[in-house]
Amino acid sequence: MKIPKPTVKRLAVYYRCLDNMLNEGKTYVSSKELAERLKIKSSQVRKDLSYFGEFGKRGVGYNVKNLIAELKKIIGIDRRWRVVVVGAGNIGRAITNYPGLYKNRFDVIAVFDSDPAKIGLSAGVAGPVKPMSDLKEVVSSKKVEIGVIAVPAEAAQDVAEQLVDAGVKGIVNFAPVTIDVSPEIVVEDVDITVSFKTLAYHLRKYGKNR
Amino acid sequence: MKIPKPTVKRLAVYYRCLDNMLNEGKTYVSSKELAERLKIKSSQVRKDLSYFGEFGKRGVGYNVKNLIAELKKIIGIDRRWRVVVVGAGNIGRAITNYPGLYKNRFDVIAVFDSDPAKIGLSAGVAGPVKPMSDLKEVVSSKKVEIGVIAVPAEAAQDVAEQLVDAGVKGIVNFAPVTIDVSPEIVVEDVDITVSFKTLAYHLRKYGKNR
């Protein structure tokens, strides 16, 4: 079954919201409540969840714990994933030490940098920064599947190729440039400035209407 | 004119790609080249840009410089925007010092934190970390329009209310929780873990088909 990409992203957002609700002590939730919390349409919630069969009971809603367990399986976080980060700058260190990643079952096991001055410095939870020459050995011996690119734009393509060569299957790219890798490698681009630009667009637009 | 949100996001991505192309010395670009670089359909590129009138010439393509200038105007970055960041942790400091923000005309002018131990420490380009009690005065006197939430989930709603009370018009929320503010405030959520989860979904799915 081919799930549209925006649906996959929303499933991740539902998961987060349900996890927050569970912590608040909720046991059942309706699509309406979920939609209100996330400020989307409840028909959208029902449609997205219907891709995966019937979870909800009419009049009762979804069992929060069960829905979380189902979403975990669907998203693929009913297991842990091993991650390496390339780039020990501000962004690389922030990602490495972001508590949400570990909590969501992504383990950053090593951080790499090409700058000799950074090698050996602490990268927080992932231990000391390693040289790029260790990348291949670490990815292979630790069975790492995900690589994070947290280097400047001009270095991103080279790092992408080194990650693929080392054996990662997926890349989260924080560099502000589109990388070109073979189509069986899954790439997720995260451009921090895109969110600011989307905001600017809406601020300007709404500003005019005020 | 109501532009769909995914289109707005793609416009920001086109802008980034064209800026890279300009730096490479390109003067004209076709929708096909732009699409290939971004790994999307060229019909999508043409459709997105057609919302804003005819920029391209048949057989010649788009003038890169002109298209960049048009996109700047459309997106709303033909002017600079003032930003405050709340939260001087890893994420807050990484955003504050992210060179792409300044380059894209977003100026982080101050960083705030509620932790007395962090007040006065350097936040890089934005100077020393300020106490939350200064937020309102800074936002109002410096005409700040955008606030960034870079605090843990449990503090996010309170910070959102303080930002709105101080007078910001838009919020970029990095906390992993949906914030509830009045509808005229524009909110962009950035959840770093959502990209990792989307990746996990696709890795699992493609992995099964191999």
Coordinates of C-alpha atoms in Angstrom, one line a residue:
Chain A
M1 CA 0.0 0.0 0.0
K2 CA 1.3 3.4 -1.0
I3 CA 0.7 6.0 1.7
P4 CA 1.0 9.7 0.6
K5 CA 4.0 11.4 2.2
P6 CA 1.9 14.1 4.0
T7 CA -0.1 11.3 5.6
V8 CA 3.1 9.7 6.9
K9 CA 4.2 13.0 8.4
R10 CA 0.8 13.4 10.0
L11 CA 1.0 9.9 11.5
A12 CA 4.2 10.9 13.2
V13 CA 2.3 14.0 14.6
Y14 CA -0.6 11.9 15.8
Y15 CA 1.8 9.6 17.5
R16 CA 3.4 12.5 19.3
C17 CA 0.0 13.9 20.3
L18 CA -1.3 10.6 21.6
D19 CA 1.9 10.1 23.6
N20 CA 1.3 13.5 25.2
M21 CA -2.4 12.5 25.9
L22 CA -1.3 9.2 27.4
N23 CA 1.0 11.1 29.8
E24 CA -2.0 13.3 30.7
G25 CA -3.9 10.1 31.7
K26 CA -6.3 9.8 28.8
T27 CA -7.4 6.3 27.9
Y28 CA -9.8 7.0 25.0
V29 CA -9.8 9.7 22.4
S30 CA -12.1 10.6 19.5
S31 CA -10.9 11.8 16.1
K32 CA -12.6 15.1 16.9
E33 CA -10.5 15.6 20.0
L34 CA -7.3 14.6 18.2
A35 CA -8.2 17.0 15.4
E36 CA -9.0 19.9 17.7
R37 CA -5.7 19.4 19.5
L38 CA -3.8 19.4 16.2
K39 CA -5.9 22.1 14.6
I40 CA -6.8 20.0 11.6
K41 CA -10.1 18.5 10.3
S42 CA -11.4 15.4 12.1
S43 CA -12.3 14.0 8.7
Q44 CA -8.6 14.2 7.9
V45 CA -7.7 12.2 11.0
R46 CA -10.3 9.5 10.2
K47 CA -9.1 9.3 6.6
D48 CA -5.4 9.1 7.6
L49 CA -6.1 6.4 10.2
S50 CA -8.4 4.4 7.8
Y51 CA -5.4 3.6 5.6
F52 CA -4.5 1.1 8.3
G53 CA -7.9 -0.5 9.1
E54 CA -10.4 0.2 11.8
F55 CA -9.0 1.2 15.2
G56 CA -11.8 3.3 16.5
K57 CA -15.1 2.4 18.0
R58 CA -18.2 4.5 17.2
G59 CA -19.1 6.6 20.2
V60 CA -16.1 5.6 22.2
G61 CA -13.2 6.6 20.0
Y62 CA -9.7 5.2 19.9
N63 CA -8.0 3.4 22.7
V64 CA -5.0 5.6 23.2
K65 CA -2.6 2.9 24.2
N66 CA -3.6 0.6 21.3
L67 CA -3.5 3.4 18.8
I68 CA 0.0 4.3 20.0
A69 CA 1.1 0.7 19.6
E70 CA -0.4 0.4 16.1
L71 CA 1.2 3.7 15.0
K72 CA 4.6 2.6 16.4
K73 CA 4.4 -0.5 14.2
I74 CA 3.2 1.4 11.1
I75 CA 5.8 4.1 11.4
G76 CA 8.5 1.6 12.1
I77 CA 9.5 2.7 15.6
D78 CA 8.6 -0.5 17.4
R79 CA 12.3 -1.2 17.2
R80 CA 15.4 1.1 17.8
W81 CA 17.4 2.7 14.9
R82 CA 21.1 3.4 14.9
V83 CA 22.2 6.8 13.7
V84 CA 25.5 8.6 13.0
V85 CA 25.8 12.3 12.7
V86 CA 28.4 14.0 10.4
G87 CA 29.2 17.5 11.5
A88 CA 30.1 18.5 15.1
G89 CA 29.0 22.1 14.8
N90 CA 26.0 23.7 16.6
I91 CA 23.3 21.8 14.6
G92 CA 25.1 18.5 14.8
R93 CA 25.6 18.7 18.5
A94 CA 22.0 19.9 19.1
I95 CA 20.6 16.9 17.2
T96 CA 22.9 14.5 18.9
N97 CA 21.8 15.6 22.3
Y98 CA 18.1 16.2 21.5
P99 CA 16.3 14.1 24.1
G100 CA 13.3 13.5 21.8
L101 CA 15.4 11.4 19.4
Y102 CA 16.4 8.9 22.0
K103 CA 12.8 8.9 23.4
N104 CA 11.5 8.1 19.9
R105 CA 13.9 5.2 19.5
F106 CA 16.7 6.8 17.4
D107 CA 20.2 6.3 19.0
V108 CA 23.0 8.5 17.9
I109 CA 25.9 6.3 18.4
A110 CA 28.7 8.5 17.0
V111 CA 29.5 12.0 15.7
F112 CA 32.1 12.6 13.0
D113 CA 33.9 15.7 11.7
S114 CA 36.5 16.5 9.2
D115 CA 38.1 19.3 11.3
P116 CA 41.1 17.9 13.2
A117 CA 40.6 20.5 15.9
K118 CA 37.2 19.0 16.7
I119 CA 38.3 15.3 16.9
G120 CA 38.2 14.0 20.4
L121 CA 36.1 16.9 21.8
S122 CA 32.9 15.7 23.7
A123 CA 29.8 15.3 21.5
G124 CA 27.6 14.7 24.6
V125 CA 25.7 11.4 24.6
A126 CA 27.7 10.1 21.6
G127 CA 31.1 10.3 23.2
P128 CA 34.1 12.1 21.7
V129 CA 34.0 13.4 18.0
K130 CA 35.5 10.8 15.6
P131 CA 37.5 11.5 12.4
M132 CA 35.8 10.8 9.1
S133 CA 38.3 8.0 8.5
D134 CA 36.5 6.0 11.1
L135 CA 33.0 6.4 9.5
K136 CA 33.0 3.2 7.4
E137 CA 34.2 1.0 10.1
V138 CA 31.7 2.3 12.7
V139 CA 28.7 2.2 10.3
S140 CA 29.5 -1.4 9.3
S141 CA 30.5 -2.8 12.7
K142 CA 27.6 -1.1 14.6
K143 CA 25.0 -1.8 11.8
V144 CA 24.1 1.9 11.5
E145 CA 21.2 2.5 9.1
I146 CA 20.7 6.3 9.3
G147 CA 23.2 9.1 8.7
V148 CA 22.6 12.7 9.5
I149 CA 24.2 15.5 7.4
A150 CA 24.9 18.5 9.6
V151 CA 27.7 20.2 7.6
P152 CA 27.7 23.3 5.4
A153 CA 26.1 23.2 2.0
E154 CA 29.3 22.9 0.1
A155 CA 30.4 19.8 2.0
A156 CA 27.0 18.0 1.9
Q157 CA 27.2 16.1 -1.4
D158 CA 30.6 14.6 -0.5
V159 CA 29.4 13.6 3.0
A160 CA 26.3 12.0 1.5
E161 CA 28.5 9.9 -0.8
Q162 CA 30.7 8.9 2.1
L163 CA 27.6 7.9 4.2
V164 CA 26.2 5.8 1.3
D165 CA 29.6 4.2 0.6
A166 CA 29.8 3.3 4.3
G167 CA 26.5 1.6 4.1
V168 CA 23.7 3.7 5.6
K169 CA 20.2 3.2 4.0
G170 CA 18.7 6.6 4.9
I171 CA 19.9 10.2 5.3
V172 CA 18.4 13.1 7.2
N173 CA 19.9 16.1 5.5
F174 CA 20.1 19.4 7.4
A175 CA 22.4 21.1 4.9
P176 CA 20.5 23.7 2.8
V177 CA 21.1 21.9 -0.5
T178 CA 19.5 19.0 -2.4
I179 CA 21.9 16.0 -2.3
D180 CA 22.1 13.5 -5.2
V181 CA 22.3 9.8 -4.2
S182 CA 21.1 6.6 -5.7
P183 CA 17.3 6.2 -5.6
E184 CA 17.3 3.3 -3.1
I185 CA 18.7 5.6 -0.4
V186 CA 15.8 7.3 1.4
V187 CA 16.5 11.0 2.0
E188 CA 14.6 13.4 4.3
D189 CA 15.5 17.1 3.9
V190 CA 15.1 19.4 6.9
D191 CA 15.7 23.0 6.1
I192 CA 15.3 25.2 9.2
T193 CA 15.0 28.3 7.1
V194 CA 12.0 26.9 5.1
S195 CA 9.8 27.2 8.2
F196 CA 10.9 30.8 8.8
K197 CA 10.1 31.6 5.1
T198 CA 6.7 29.9 5.3
L199 CA 6.0 32.0 8.4
A200 CA 7.2 35.2 6.6
Y201 CA 4.8 34.4 3.7
H202 CA 1.8 34.1 6.0
L203 CA 2.7 37.1 8.1
R204 CA 3.0 39.3 5.1
K205 CA -0.2 37.9 3.6
Y206 CA -2.3 38.2 6.8
G207 CA -0.7 41.5 7.6
K208 CA -2.1 42.9 4.4
N209 CA -5.6 41.7 5.2
R210 CA -5.7 43.2 8.6
Chain B
M1 CA -5.2 34.4 -3.6
K2 CA -5.0 31.4 -1.4
I3 CA -1.8 29.4 -2.0
P4 CA -1.8 25.8 -0.7
K5 CA 0.7 25.4 2.2
P6 CA 2.8 22.7 0.4
T7 CA 3.2 25.2 -2.5
V8 CA 4.5 27.8 -0.2
K9 CA 7.1 25.4 1.2
R10 CA 8.2 24.4 -2.3
L11 CA 8.5 28.1 -3.2
A12 CA 11.0 28.4 -0.4
V13 CA 12.8 25.3 -1.7
Y14 CA 12.9 26.8 -5.3
Y15 CA 14.3 30.0 -3.9
R16 CA 17.1 28.1 -2.1
C17 CA 17.9 26.0 -5.2
L18 CA 17.9 29.1 -7.5
D19 CA 20.2 30.8 -5.1
N20 CA 22.6 27.9 -5.3
M21 CA 22.4 27.9 -9.1
L22 CA 23.1 31.7 -9.2
N23 CA 26.2 31.0 -7.2
E24 CA 27.2 28.4 -9.7
G25 CA 27.0 31.0 -12.4
K26 CA 23.7 30.0 -14.1
T27 CA 21.7 32.8 -15.7
Y28 CA 18.8 30.8 -17.2
V29 CA 17.1 27.7 -15.9
S30 CA 14.2 25.5 -17.3
S31 CA 11.5 24.0 -15.1
K32 CA 12.9 20.7 -16.1
E33 CA 16.4 21.5 -14.7
L34 CA 14.9 22.8 -11.5
A35 CA 12.7 19.7 -11.2
E36 CA 15.6 17.4 -11.8
R37 CA 17.7 19.1 -9.2
L38 CA 14.9 18.9 -6.6
K39 CA 13.7 15.4 -7.7
I40 CA 10.2 16.5 -8.3
K41 CA 8.0 16.7 -11.5
S42 CA 8.6 19.6 -13.8
S43 CA 4.8 19.9 -14.2
Q44 CA 4.8 20.6 -10.5
V45 CA 7.4 23.3 -10.8
R46 CA 5.4 25.0 -13.6
K47 CA 2.1 24.7 -11.7
D48 CA 3.6 26.2 -8.5
L49 CA 5.2 29.1 -10.3
S50 CA 2.1 29.7 -12.4
Y51 CA 0.2 30.9 -9.3
F52 CA 2.2 34.1 -9.6
G53 CA 2.0 34.8 -13.3
E54 CA 4.3 34.0 -16.2
F55 CA 8.0 34.2 -15.4
G56 CA 9.4 31.8 -17.9
K57 CA 10.0 32.0 -21.7
R58 CA 9.3 29.0 -23.9
G59 CA 12.6 27.4 -24.9
V60 CA 14.7 29.7 -22.8
G61 CA 13.4 29.1 -19.3
Y62 CA 13.4 31.4 -16.4
N63 CA 15.9 34.2 -15.8
V64 CA 17.5 33.0 -12.5
K65 CA 18.1 36.5 -11.1
N66 CA 14.6 37.7 -11.9
L67 CA 12.9 34.6 -10.6
I68 CA 14.9 34.9 -7.3
A69 CA 13.8 38.6 -7.0
E70 CA 10.1 37.6 -7.7
L71 CA 10.3 34.7 -5.2
K72 CA 11.8 37.0 -2.6
K73 CA 8.8 39.4 -2.9
I74 CA 6.3 36.6 -3.0
I75 CA 7.7 34.8 0.1
G76 CA 8.2 38.0 1.9
I77 CA 11.9 38.1 2.3
D78 CA 12.5 41.2 0.3
R79 CA 12.8 42.8 3.8
R80 CA 14.5 41.7 7.0
W81 CA 12.5 40.1 9.9
R82 CA 13.4 40.5 13.6
V83 CA 13.4 37.3 15.7
V84 CA 13.7 36.5 19.4
V85 CA 14.5 33.0 20.6
V86 CA 13.2 31.6 23.9
G87 CA 15.4 28.8 25.3
A88 CA 19.2 28.9 25.4
G89 CA 19.7 25.2 25.3
N90 CA 21.3 23.3 22.4
I91 CA 18.5 23.8 19.9
G92 CA 18.0 27.5 20.8
R93 CA 21.7 28.2 20.4
A94 CA 22.0 26.3 17.2
I95 CA 19.1 28.2 15.6
T96 CA 20.5 31.6 16.9
N97 CA 23.8 30.9 15.3
Y98 CA 22.6 29.2 12.1
P99 CA 24.2 31.3 9.3
G100 CA 21.3 30.4 6.9
L101 CA 18.9 32.4 9.0
Y102 CA 20.8 35.7 8.7
K103 CA 21.5 35.0 5.1
N104 CA 17.8 34.5 4.5
R105 CA 17.0 37.9 6.2
F106 CA 16.0 36.7 9.6
D107 CA 17.9 38.5 12.4
V108 CA 17.9 36.9 15.8
I109 CA 18.3 39.9 18.0
A110 CA 18.0 38.4 21.5
V111 CA 17.8 35.0 23.3
F112 CA 15.9 34.5 26.5
D113 CA 15.8 31.8 29.2
S114 CA 14.1 31.3 32.5
D115 CA 17.1 29.6 34.1
P116 CA 19.0 32.1 36.2
A117 CA 22.2 30.1 35.6
K118 CA 22.0 30.8 31.9
I119 CA 21.3 34.6 32.1
G120 CA 24.4 36.6 30.9
L121 CA 26.1 33.6 29.2
S122 CA 27.0 34.2 25.5
A123 CA 24.3 33.2 23.0
G124 CA 26.7 33.9 20.1
V125 CA 25.5 36.5 17.5
A126 CA 22.6 37.6 19.7
G127 CA 24.8 38.6 22.7
P128 CA 24.3 37.5 26.3
V129 CA 21.2 35.5 27.3
K130 CA 18.5 37.7 28.7
P131 CA 15.9 37.0 31.5
M132 CA 12.3 36.4 30.5
S133 CA 11.4 39.5 32.4
D134 CA 13.0 41.5 29.6
L135 CA 11.0 39.8 26.8
K136 CA 8.1 42.3 26.6
E137 CA 10.3 45.3 26.5
V138 CA 12.7 43.9 23.9
V139 CA 9.9 42.7 21.6
S140 CA 8.1 46.1 21.8
S141 CA 11.1 48.4 21.6
K142 CA 12.9 46.4 18.8
K143 CA 9.6 45.8 16.9
V144 CA 10.2 42.0 16.9
E145 CA 7.6 40.1 14.8
I146 CA 8.8 36.5 15.1
G147 CA 9.3 34.4 18.3
V148 CA 11.1 31.0 18.4
I149 CA 10.1 28.4 21.0
A150 CA 13.1 26.2 21.8
V151 CA 12.1 25.0 25.3
P152 CA 11.0 21.6 26.5
A153 CA 7.4 20.5 25.7
E154 CA 6.1 21.2 29.2
A155 CA 7.1 24.9 29.0
A156 CA 6.1 25.5 25.4
Q157 CA 2.5 26.7 26.0
D158 CA 3.5 29.2 28.7
V159 CA 6.3 30.6 26.5
A160 CA 3.9 30.8 23.6
E161 CA 1.5 32.9 25.7
Q162 CA 4.3 35.2 26.8
L163 CA 5.5 35.7 23.3
V164 CA 2.0 36.6 22.1
D165 CA 1.5 38.9 25.1
A166 CA 4.8 40.6 24.2
G167 CA 3.5 41.3 20.7
V168 CA 5.0 38.8 18.3
K169 CA 2.8 38.0 15.2
G170 CA 4.3 34.6 14.3
I171 CA 5.9 31.7 16.2
V172 CA 8.3 29.0 15.0
N173 CA 7.8 26.2 17.5
F174 CA 10.5 23.6 18.0
A175 CA 8.9 22.1 21.1
P176 CA 7.4 18.6 20.4
V177 CA 3.8 19.7 21.4
T178 CA 1.0 21.6 19.6
I179 CA 0.6 25.1 21.1
D180 CA -2.7 26.8 21.5
V181 CA -2.8 30.5 20.6
S182 CA -5.3 32.8 19.1
P183 CA -5.9 32.2 15.4
E184 CA -4.4 35.5 14.1
I185 CA -1.0 34.3 15.3
V186 CA 0.8 32.3 12.6
V187 CA 2.5 29.2 14.0
E188 CA 5.0 26.9 12.2
D189 CA 5.8 23.7 13.9
V190 CA 9.2 22.1 13.4
D191 CA 9.6 18.7 14.9
I192 CA 13.0 17.2 14.3
T193 CA 11.8 13.7 15.2
V194 CA 9.1 13.8 12.5
S195 CA 11.7 13.6 9.8
F196 CA 13.4 10.7 11.5
K197 CA 10.1 8.9 11.8
T198 CA 9.2 9.5 8.2
L199 CA 12.6 8.1 7.3
A200 CA 12.0 5.1 9.5
Y201 CA 8.6 4.5 7.8
H202 CA 10.2 4.5 4.3
L203 CA 13.2 2.4 5.4
R204 CA 11.0 -0.2 6.8
K205 CA 8.7 -0.2 3.8
Y206 CA 11.4 -0.3 1.1
G207 CA 13.4 -2.8 3.2
K208 CA 10.4 -5.2 3.0
N209 CA 10.3 -4.9 -0.8
R210 CA 14.0 -5.6 -1.3

